[in-house]
Short mmCIF file of C-alpha atoms and ligand atoms in Angstrom, two decimals:
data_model
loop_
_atom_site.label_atom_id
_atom_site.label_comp_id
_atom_site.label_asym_id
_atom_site.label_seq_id
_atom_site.Cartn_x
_atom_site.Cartn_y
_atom_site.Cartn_z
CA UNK A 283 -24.73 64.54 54.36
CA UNK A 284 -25.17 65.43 51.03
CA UNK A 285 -28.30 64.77 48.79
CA UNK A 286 -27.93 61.72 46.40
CA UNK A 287 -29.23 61.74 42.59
CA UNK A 288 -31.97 59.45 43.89
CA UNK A 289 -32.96 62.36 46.56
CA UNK A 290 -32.64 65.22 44.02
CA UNK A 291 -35.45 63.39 42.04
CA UNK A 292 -37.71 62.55 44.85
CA UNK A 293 -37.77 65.58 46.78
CA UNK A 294 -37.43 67.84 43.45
CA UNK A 295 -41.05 69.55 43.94
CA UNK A 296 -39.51 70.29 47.50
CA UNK A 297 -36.34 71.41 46.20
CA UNK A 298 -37.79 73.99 43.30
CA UNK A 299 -39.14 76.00 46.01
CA UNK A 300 -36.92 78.82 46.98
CA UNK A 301 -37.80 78.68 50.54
CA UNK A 302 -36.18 75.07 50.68
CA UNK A 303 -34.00 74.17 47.86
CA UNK A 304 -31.62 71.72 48.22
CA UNK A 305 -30.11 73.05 51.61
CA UNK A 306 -33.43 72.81 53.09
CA UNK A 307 -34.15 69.10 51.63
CA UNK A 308 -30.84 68.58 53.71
CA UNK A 309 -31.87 69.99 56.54
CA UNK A 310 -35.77 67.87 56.50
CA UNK A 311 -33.86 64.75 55.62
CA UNK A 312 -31.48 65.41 59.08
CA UNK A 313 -34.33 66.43 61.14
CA UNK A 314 -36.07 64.12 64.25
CA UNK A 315 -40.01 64.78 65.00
CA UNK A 316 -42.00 63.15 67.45
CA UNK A 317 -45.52 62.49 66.63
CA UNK A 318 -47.78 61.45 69.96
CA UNK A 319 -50.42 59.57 68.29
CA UNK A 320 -51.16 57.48 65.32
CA UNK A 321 -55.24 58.25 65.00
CA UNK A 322 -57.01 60.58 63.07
CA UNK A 323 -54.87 63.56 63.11
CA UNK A 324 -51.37 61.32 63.31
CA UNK A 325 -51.98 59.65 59.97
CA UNK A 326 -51.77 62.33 57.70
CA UNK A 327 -49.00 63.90 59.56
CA UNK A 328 -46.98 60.84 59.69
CA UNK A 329 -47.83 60.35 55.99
CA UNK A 330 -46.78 63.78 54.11
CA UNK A 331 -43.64 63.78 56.68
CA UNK A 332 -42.52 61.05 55.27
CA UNK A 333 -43.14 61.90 51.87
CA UNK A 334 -41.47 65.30 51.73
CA UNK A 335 -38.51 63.77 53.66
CA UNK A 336 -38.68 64.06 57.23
CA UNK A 337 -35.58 61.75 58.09
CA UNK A 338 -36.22 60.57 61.88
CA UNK A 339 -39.82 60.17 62.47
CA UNK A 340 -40.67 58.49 66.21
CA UNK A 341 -44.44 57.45 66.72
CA UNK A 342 -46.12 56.97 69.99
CA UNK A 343 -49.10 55.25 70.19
CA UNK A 344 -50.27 52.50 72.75
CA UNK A 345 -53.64 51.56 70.58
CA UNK A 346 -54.89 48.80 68.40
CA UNK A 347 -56.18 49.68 64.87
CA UNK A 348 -60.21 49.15 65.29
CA UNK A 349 -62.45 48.88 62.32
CA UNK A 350 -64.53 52.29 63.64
CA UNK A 351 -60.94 53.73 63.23
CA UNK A 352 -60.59 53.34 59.63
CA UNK A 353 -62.85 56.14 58.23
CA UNK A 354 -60.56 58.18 58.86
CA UNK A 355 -57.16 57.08 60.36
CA UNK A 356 -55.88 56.60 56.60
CA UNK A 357 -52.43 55.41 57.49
CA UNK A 358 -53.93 52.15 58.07
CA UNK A 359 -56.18 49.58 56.35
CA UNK A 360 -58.82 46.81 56.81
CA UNK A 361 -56.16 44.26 57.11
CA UNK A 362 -54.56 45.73 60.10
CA UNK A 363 -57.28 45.76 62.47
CA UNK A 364 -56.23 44.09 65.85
CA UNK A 365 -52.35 45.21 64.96
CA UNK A 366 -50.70 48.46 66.92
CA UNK A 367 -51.48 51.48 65.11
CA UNK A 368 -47.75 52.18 65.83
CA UNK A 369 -46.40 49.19 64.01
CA UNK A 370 -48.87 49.84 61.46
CA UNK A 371 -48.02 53.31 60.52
CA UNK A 372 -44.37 52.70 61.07
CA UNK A 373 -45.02 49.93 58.15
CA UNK A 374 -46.62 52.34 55.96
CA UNK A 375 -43.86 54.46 56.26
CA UNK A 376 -40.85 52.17 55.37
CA UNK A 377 -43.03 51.28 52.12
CA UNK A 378 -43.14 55.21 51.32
CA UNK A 379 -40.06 56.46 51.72
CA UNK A 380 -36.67 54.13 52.60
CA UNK A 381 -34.77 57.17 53.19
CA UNK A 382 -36.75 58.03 56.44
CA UNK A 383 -35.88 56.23 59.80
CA UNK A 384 -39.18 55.35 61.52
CA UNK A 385 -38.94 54.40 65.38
CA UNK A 386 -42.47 52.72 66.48
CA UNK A 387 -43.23 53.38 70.21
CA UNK A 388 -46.15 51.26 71.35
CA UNK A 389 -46.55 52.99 74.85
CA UNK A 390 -48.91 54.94 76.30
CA UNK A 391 -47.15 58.79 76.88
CA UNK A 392 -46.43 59.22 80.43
CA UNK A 393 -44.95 61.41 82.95
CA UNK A 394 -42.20 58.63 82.78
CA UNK A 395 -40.93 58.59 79.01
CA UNK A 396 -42.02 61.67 77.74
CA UNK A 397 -39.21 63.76 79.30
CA UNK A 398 -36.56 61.07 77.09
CA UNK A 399 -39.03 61.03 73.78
CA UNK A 400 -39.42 64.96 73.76
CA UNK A 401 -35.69 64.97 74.52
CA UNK A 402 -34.20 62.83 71.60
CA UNK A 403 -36.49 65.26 68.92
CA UNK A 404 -36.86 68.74 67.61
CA UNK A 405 -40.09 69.18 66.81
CA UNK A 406 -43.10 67.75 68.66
CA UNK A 407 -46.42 67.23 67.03
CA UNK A 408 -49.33 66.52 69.25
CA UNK A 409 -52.22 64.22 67.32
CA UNK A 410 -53.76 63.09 70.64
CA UNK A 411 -57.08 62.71 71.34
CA UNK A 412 -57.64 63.51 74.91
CA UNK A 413 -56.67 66.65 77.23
CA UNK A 414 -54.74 65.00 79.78
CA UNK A 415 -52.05 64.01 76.91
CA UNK A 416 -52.43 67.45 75.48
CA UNK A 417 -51.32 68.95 78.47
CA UNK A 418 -48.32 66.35 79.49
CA UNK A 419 -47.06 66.97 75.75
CA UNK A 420 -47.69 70.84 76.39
CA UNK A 421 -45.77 71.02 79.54
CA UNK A 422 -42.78 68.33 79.12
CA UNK A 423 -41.90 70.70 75.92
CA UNK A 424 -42.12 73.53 77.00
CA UNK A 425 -39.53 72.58 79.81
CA UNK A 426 -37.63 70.81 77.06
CA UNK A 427 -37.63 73.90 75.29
CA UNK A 428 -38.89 72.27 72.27
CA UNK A 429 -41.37 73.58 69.33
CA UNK A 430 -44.70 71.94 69.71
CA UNK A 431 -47.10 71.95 66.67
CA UNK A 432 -50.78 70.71 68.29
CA UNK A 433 -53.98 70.34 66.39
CA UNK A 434 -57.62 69.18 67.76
CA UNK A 435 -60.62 67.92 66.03
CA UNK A 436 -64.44 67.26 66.80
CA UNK A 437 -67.07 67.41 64.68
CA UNK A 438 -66.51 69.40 61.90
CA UNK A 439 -64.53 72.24 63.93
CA UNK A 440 -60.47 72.09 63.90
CA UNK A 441 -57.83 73.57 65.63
CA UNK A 442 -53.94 74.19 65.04
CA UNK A 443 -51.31 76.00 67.28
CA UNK A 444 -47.92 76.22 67.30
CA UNK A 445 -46.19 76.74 71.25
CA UNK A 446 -42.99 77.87 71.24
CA UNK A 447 -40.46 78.56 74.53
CA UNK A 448 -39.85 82.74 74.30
CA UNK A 449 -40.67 85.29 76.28
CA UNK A 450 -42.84 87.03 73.76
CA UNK A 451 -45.05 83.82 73.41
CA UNK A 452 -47.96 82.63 75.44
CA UNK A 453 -47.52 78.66 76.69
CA UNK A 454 -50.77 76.26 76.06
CA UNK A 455 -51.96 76.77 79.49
CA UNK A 456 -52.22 80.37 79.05
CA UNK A 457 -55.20 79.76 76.78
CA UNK A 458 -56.76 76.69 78.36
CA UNK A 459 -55.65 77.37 82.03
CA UNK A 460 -58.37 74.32 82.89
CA UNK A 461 -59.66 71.77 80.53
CA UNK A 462 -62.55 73.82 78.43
CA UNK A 463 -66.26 72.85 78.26
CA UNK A 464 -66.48 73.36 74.71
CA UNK A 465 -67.01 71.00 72.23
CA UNK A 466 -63.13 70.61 71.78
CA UNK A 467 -62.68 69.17 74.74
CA UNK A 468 -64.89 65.97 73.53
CA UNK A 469 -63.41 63.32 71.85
CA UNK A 470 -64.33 61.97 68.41
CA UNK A 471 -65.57 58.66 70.31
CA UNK A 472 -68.62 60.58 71.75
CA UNK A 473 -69.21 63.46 69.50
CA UNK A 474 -68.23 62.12 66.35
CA UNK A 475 -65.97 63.59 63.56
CA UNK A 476 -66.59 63.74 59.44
CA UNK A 477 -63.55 61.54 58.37
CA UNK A 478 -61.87 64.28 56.13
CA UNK A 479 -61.34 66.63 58.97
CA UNK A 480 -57.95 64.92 60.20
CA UNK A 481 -56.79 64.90 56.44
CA UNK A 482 -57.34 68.98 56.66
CA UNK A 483 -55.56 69.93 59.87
CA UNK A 484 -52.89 66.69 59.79
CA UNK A 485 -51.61 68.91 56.77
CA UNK A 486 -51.57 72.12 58.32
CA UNK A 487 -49.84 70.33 61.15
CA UNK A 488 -46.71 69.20 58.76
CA UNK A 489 -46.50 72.40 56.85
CA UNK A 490 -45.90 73.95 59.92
CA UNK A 491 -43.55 71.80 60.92
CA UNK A 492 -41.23 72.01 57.69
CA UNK A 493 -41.93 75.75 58.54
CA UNK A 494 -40.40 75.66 61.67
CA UNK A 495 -38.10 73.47 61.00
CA UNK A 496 -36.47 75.38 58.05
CA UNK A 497 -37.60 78.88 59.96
CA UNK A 498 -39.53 80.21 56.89
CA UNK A 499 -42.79 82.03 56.35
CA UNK A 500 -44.78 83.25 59.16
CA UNK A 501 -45.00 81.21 62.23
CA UNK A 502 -47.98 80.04 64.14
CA UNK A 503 -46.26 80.53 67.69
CA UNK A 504 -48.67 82.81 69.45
CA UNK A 505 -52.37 82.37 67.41
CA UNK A 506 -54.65 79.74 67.09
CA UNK A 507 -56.56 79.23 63.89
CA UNK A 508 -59.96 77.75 63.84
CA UNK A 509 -62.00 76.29 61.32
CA UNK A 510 -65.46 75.65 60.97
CA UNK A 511 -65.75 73.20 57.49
CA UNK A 512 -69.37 73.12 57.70
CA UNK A 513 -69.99 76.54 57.71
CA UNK A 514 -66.69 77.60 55.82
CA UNK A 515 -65.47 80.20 59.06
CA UNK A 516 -62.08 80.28 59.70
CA UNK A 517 -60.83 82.83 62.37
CA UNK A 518 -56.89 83.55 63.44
CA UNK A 519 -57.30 84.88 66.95
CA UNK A 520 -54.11 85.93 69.03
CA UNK A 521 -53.18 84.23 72.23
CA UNK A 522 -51.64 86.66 74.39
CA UNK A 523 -49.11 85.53 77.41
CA UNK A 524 -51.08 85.52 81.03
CA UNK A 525 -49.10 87.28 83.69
CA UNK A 526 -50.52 85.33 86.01
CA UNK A 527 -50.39 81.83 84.22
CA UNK A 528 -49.53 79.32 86.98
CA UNK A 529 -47.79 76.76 84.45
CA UNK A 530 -45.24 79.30 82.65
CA UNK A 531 -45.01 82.14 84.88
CA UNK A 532 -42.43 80.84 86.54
CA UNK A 533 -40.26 80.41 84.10
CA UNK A 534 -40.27 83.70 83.01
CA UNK A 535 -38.63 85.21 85.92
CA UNK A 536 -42.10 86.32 87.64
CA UNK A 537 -43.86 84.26 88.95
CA UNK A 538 -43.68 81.88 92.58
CA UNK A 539 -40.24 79.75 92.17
ZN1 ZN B 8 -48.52 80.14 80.33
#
């Protein structure tokens, strides 16, 4: 596929940078993500990879758009409460951009499909909001041996990661080998979140997926970054891989078949 005249002038901001250029715009506009979850974090992500031309986009999400929702799920509006907040943002989309092909999942993800959805993509981004989901989307692609770009929010404290298969990186349950006590592990349902917060790590979460889809810059496979917005502290800590890790050991060649 080669870009059309009506490509070259939408994805021209895209295109100027050397680390893309027109071979890269190619590349975006042939590539499939996955995003698990239309919410907080899912809305931005779904929106800018649209925008800068992510060409297959699949959405997962098994909830209803309620009004408590809105302050900061921006994907959808006040008219859409009641309506699946995959329809909704799969609507949003084909308004953006017609050159992206949006597939709307409304089911929950389960043991059952996520195998097949993880499967059909290259890039998984996880914008769930609880830690059982984390982990299934951790775990199913890993085994699929696909990137995984997760984020987390509470409060006014974010997270982003990127998990990559490799022997020289750590998987997600060699940092959170059990669900943590910290304040992460809350949901925005009892602890709150300021509404902006998604907008700030739903970005982060996209440029890192153009990054790894197009291999450039520095990758996140093997830190975490944090932020603190209220106090303005942002820390890049290394994950190391754990011998002993009871998920990924095993695939390494080390640990109980
Ligand atoms: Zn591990």
């Amino acid at each position: 596929m080669s870009l059309t005249d009506l490509n070259l002038e939408r994805y021209s901001r895209n295109i100027l940078l050397p680390e893309i250029g027109g071979t890269g715009q190619e590349k975006l506009l042939n590539s499939k993500v996955l995003v698990v979850g239309a919410g907080g974090l899912g809305s931005p992500v779904i929106m800018y990879l649209a925008a800068l031309g992510i060409g297959n986009i699949t959405i997962v999400d098994h909830d209803r758009i309620e009004l408590s929702n809105l302050q900061r799920q921006i994907i959808h509006n006040t008219e859409k409460i009641g309506v699946f907040k995959s329809d909704s943002a799969a609507n949003f989309v084909n308004k953006l951009n017609p050159d992206v092909n949006v597939n709307s999942i409304t089911e929950k993800l389960s043991i059952k499909n996520a195998d097949k959805l993880i499967n059909h993509n290259d890039i998984v981004v996880d914008g769930s909001d609880n830690f059982e989901t984390r982990y299934l989307i951790a775990d199913k692609a890993f085994k699929n041996s696909r990137t995984l770009v997760s984020a987390a929010i509470t409060k006014y404290e974010g997270q982003i990661s990127t998990w990559k298969r490799g022997d020289k990186y750590p998987c997600f349950r060699c940092l959170f080998p059990k669900k943590p006590i910290n304040n992460l592990s809350g949901n925005c349902s009892s602890n709150g979140v300021i509404g902006s917060l998604g907008g700030f790590l739903g970005s982060l979460q996209a440029t890192e997926v153009v990054k790894e889809i197009l291999e450039i810059g520095e990758s996140l496979a093997g830190y975490i970054n944090i932020y603190d917005i209220l106090n303005n502290n942002f820390r890049k800590i290394k994950v190391n891989v754990d011998q002993n890790c009871k998920f990924c050991s095993k695939y390494r060649g080390y640990g109980n078949k």
